PDB file of C-alpha atoms and ligand atoms in Angstrom:
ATOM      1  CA  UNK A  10      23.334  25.133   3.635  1.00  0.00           C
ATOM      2  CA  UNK A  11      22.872  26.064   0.227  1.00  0.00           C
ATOM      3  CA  UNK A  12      21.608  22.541  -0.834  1.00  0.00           C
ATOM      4  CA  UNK A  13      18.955  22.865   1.751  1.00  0.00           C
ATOM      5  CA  UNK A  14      17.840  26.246   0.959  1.00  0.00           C
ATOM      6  CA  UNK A  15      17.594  24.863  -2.707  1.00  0.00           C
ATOM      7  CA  UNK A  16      16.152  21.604  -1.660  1.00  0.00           C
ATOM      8  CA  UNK A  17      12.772  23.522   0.243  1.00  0.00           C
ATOM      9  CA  UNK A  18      12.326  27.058  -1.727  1.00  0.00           C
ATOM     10  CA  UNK A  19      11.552  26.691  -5.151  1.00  0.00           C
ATOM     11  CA  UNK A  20      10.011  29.587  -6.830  1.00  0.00           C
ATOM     12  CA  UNK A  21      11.047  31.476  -3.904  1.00  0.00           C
ATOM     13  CA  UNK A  22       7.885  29.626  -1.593  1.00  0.00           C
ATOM     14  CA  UNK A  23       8.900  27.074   0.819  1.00  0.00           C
ATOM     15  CA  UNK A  24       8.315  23.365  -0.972  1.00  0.00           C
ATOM     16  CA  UNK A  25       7.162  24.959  -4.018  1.00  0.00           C
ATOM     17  CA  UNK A  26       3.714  25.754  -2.222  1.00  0.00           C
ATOM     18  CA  UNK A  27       1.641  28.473  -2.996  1.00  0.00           C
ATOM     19  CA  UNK A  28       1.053  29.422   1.206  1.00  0.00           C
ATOM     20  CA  UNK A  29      -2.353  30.762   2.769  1.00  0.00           C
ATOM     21  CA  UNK A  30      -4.223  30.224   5.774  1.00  0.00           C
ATOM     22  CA  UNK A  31      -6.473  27.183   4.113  1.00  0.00           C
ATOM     23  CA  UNK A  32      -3.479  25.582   2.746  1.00  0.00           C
ATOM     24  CA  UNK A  33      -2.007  25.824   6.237  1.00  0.00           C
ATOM     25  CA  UNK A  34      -4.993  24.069   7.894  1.00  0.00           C
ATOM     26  CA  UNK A  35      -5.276  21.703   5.290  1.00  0.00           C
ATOM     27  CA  UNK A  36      -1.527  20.539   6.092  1.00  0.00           C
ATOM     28  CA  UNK A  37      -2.047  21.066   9.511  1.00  0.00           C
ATOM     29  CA  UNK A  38      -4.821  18.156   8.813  1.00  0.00           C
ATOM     30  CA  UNK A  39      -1.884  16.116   6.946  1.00  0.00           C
ATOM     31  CA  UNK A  40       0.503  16.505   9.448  1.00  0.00           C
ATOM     32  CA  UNK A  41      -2.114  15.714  12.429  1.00  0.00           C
ATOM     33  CA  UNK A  42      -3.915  12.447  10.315  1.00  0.00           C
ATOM     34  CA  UNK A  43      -0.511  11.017   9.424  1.00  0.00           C
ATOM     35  CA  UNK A  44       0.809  11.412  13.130  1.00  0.00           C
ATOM     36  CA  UNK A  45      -1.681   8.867  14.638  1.00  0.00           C
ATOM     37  CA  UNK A  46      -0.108   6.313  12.580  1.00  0.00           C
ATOM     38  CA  UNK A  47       3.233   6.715  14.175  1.00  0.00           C
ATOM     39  CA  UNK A  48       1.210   7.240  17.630  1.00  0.00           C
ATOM     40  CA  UNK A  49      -0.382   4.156  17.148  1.00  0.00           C
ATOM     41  CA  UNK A  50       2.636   2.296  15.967  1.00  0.00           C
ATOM     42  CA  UNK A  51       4.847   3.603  19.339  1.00  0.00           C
ATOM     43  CA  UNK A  52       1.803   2.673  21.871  1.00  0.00           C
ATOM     44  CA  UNK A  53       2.040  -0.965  20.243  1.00  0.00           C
ATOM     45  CA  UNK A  54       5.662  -1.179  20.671  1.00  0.00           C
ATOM     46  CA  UNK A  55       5.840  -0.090  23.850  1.00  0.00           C
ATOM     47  CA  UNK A  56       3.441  -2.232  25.023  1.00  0.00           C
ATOM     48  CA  UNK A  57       4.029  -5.227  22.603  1.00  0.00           C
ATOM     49  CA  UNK A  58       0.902  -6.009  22.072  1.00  0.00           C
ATOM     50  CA  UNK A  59      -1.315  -3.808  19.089  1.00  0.00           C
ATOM     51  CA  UNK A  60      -2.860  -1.097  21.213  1.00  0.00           C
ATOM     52  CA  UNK A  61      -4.870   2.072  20.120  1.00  0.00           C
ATOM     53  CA  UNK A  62      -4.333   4.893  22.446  1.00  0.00           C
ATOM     54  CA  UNK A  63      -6.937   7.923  22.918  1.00  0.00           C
ATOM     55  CA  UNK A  64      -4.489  10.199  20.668  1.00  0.00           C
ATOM     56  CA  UNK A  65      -5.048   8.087  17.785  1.00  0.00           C
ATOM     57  CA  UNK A  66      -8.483   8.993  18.133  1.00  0.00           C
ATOM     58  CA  UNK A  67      -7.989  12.613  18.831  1.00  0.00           C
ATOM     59  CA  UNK A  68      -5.421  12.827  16.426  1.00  0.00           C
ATOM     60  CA  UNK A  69      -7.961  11.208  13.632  1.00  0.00           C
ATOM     61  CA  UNK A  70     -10.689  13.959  15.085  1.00  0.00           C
ATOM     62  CA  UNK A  71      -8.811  17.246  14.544  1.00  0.00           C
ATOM     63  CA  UNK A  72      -6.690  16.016  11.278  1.00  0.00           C
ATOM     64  CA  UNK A  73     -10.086  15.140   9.704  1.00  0.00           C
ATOM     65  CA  UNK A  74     -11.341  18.452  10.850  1.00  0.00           C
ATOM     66  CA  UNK A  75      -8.842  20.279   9.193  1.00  0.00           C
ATOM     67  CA  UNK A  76      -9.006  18.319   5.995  1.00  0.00           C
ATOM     68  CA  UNK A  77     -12.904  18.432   6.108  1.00  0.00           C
ATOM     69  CA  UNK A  78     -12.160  22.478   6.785  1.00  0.00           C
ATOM     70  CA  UNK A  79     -10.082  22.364   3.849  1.00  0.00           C
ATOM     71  CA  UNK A  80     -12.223  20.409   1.740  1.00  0.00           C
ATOM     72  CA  UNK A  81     -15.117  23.099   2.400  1.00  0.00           C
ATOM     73  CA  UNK A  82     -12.272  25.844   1.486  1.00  0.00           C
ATOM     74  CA  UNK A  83     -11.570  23.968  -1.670  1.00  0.00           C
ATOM     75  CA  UNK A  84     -15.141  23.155  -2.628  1.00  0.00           C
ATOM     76  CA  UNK A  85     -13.822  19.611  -3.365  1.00  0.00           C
ATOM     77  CA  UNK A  86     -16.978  16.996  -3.181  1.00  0.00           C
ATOM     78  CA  UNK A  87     -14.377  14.056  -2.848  1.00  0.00           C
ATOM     79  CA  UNK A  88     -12.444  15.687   0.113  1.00  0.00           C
ATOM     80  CA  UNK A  89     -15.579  16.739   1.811  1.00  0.00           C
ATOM     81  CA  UNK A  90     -17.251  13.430   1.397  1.00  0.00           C
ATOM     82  CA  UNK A  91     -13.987  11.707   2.497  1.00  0.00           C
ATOM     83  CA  UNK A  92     -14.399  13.392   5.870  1.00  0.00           C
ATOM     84  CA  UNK A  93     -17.934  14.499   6.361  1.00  0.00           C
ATOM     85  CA  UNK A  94     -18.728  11.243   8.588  1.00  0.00           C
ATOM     86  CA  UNK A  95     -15.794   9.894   9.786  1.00  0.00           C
ATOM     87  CA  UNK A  96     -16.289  11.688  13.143  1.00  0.00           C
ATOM     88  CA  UNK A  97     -18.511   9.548  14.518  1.00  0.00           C
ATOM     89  CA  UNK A  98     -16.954   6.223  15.141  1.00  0.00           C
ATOM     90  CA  UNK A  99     -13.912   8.711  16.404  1.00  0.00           C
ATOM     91  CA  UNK A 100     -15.824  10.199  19.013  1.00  0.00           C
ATOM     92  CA  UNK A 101     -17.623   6.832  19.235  1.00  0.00           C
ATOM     93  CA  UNK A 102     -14.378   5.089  20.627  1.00  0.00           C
ATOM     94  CA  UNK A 103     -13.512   7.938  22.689  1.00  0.00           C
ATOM     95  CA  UNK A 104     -16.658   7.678  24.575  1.00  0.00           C
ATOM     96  CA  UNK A 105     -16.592   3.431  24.651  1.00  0.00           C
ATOM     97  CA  UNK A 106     -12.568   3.984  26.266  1.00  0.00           C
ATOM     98  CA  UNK A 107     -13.650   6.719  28.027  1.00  0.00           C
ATOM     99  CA  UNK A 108     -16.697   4.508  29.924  1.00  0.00           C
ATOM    100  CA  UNK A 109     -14.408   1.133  29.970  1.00  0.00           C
ATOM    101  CA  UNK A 110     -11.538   3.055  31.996  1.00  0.00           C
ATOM    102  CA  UNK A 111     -14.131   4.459  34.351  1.00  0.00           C
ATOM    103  CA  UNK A 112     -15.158   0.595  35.055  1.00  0.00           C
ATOM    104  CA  UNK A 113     -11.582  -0.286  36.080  1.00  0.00           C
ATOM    105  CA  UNK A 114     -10.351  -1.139  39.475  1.00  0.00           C
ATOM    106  CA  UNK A 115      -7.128  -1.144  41.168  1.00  0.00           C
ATOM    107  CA  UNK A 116      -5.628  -4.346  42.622  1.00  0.00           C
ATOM    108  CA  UNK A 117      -5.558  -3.983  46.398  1.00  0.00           C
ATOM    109  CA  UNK A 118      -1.813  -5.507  45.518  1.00  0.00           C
ATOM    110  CA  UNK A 119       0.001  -3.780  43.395  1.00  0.00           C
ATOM    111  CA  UNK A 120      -2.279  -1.151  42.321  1.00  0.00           C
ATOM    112  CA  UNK A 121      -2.255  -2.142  38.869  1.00  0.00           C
ATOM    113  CA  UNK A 122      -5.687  -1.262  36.619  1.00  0.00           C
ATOM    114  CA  UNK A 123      -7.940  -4.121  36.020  1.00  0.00           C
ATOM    115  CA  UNK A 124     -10.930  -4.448  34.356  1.00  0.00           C
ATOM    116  CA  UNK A 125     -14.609  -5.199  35.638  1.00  0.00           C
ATOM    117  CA  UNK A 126     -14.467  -8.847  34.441  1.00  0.00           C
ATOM    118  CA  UNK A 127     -11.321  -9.931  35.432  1.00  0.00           C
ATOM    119  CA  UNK A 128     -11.260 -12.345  38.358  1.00  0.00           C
ATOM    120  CA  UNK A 129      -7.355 -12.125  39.036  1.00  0.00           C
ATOM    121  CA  UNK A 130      -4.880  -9.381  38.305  1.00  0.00           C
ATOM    122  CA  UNK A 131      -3.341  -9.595  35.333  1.00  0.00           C
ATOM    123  CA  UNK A 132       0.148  -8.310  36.686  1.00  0.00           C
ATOM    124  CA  UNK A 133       0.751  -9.823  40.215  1.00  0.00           C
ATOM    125  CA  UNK A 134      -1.836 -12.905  40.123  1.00  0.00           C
ATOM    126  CA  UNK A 135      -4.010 -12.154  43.108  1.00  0.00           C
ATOM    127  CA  UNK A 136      -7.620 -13.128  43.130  1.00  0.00           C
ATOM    128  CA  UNK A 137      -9.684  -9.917  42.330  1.00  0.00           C
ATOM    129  CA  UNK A 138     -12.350  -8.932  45.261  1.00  0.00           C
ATOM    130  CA  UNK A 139     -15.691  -8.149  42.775  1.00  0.00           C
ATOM    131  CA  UNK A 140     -16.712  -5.643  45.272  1.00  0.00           C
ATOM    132  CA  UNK A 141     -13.672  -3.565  44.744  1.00  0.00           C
ATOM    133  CA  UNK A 142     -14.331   0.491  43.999  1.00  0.00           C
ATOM    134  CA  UNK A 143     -13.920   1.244  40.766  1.00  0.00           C
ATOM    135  CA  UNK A 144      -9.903   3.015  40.036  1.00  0.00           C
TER     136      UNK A 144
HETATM  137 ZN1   ZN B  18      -2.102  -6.855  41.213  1.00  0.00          ZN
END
């Protein structure tokens, strides 16, 4: 365990860093920003088609926050710039999914979410009834 201990203290601080409540949010921002790729990534695999859940978005909301947080800590014009606007097209999206999975409906079949276009369902074939409730 020795290898380890030297492998993530250095100077006696944990990675080398220099730790403090901004540096923690500002990693916090790292950690949560990176993490939608992998979200992202898993949501497509498991559904083998390229998908973009509503964690990518939230995850791309709060780790910007941070690093914008961070950025005002910092007094860094290129971090704050990098994440002063990026907000909107996340909370965009979250509204646009938000309103297109209140227009679904359930297949009187199999129960399975369809959307407002659709004419059959997707997953068991049956012909949609347009005046279905919305899911
Ligand atoms: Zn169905």
């Amino acid at each position: 365990m020795d290898w380890l201990t030297q492998l993530l203290v250095h100077d006696g601080k944990f990675l080398g860093i220099e730790w403090h409540f901004w540096k923690f949010v500002g990693w916090a921002g790292n950690v949560l920003f990176t993490s939608r790729f992998f979200v992202q990534w898993w949501a497509t695999e498991r559904h083998k088609r390229v998908v973009i859940p509503d964690a990518f978005w939230w995850l791309s909301l709060s780790g910007s926050g941070c690093l914008l947080a961070y950025g005002f800590y910092q007094r860094d014009s290129v971090f704050i710039f990098a994440y002063l606007f990026t907000w909107i097209p996340y909370i965009r999206n979250l509204m646009i999914g938000h309103r297109a999975n209140q227009a679904l409906r359930d297949c009187a079949n199999c129960q399975s979410a369809c959307g407002p276009a659709m004419k059959f369902c997707p997953e068991c074939g049956v012909k949609l009834n347009l005046e279905m409730k919305p899911a």
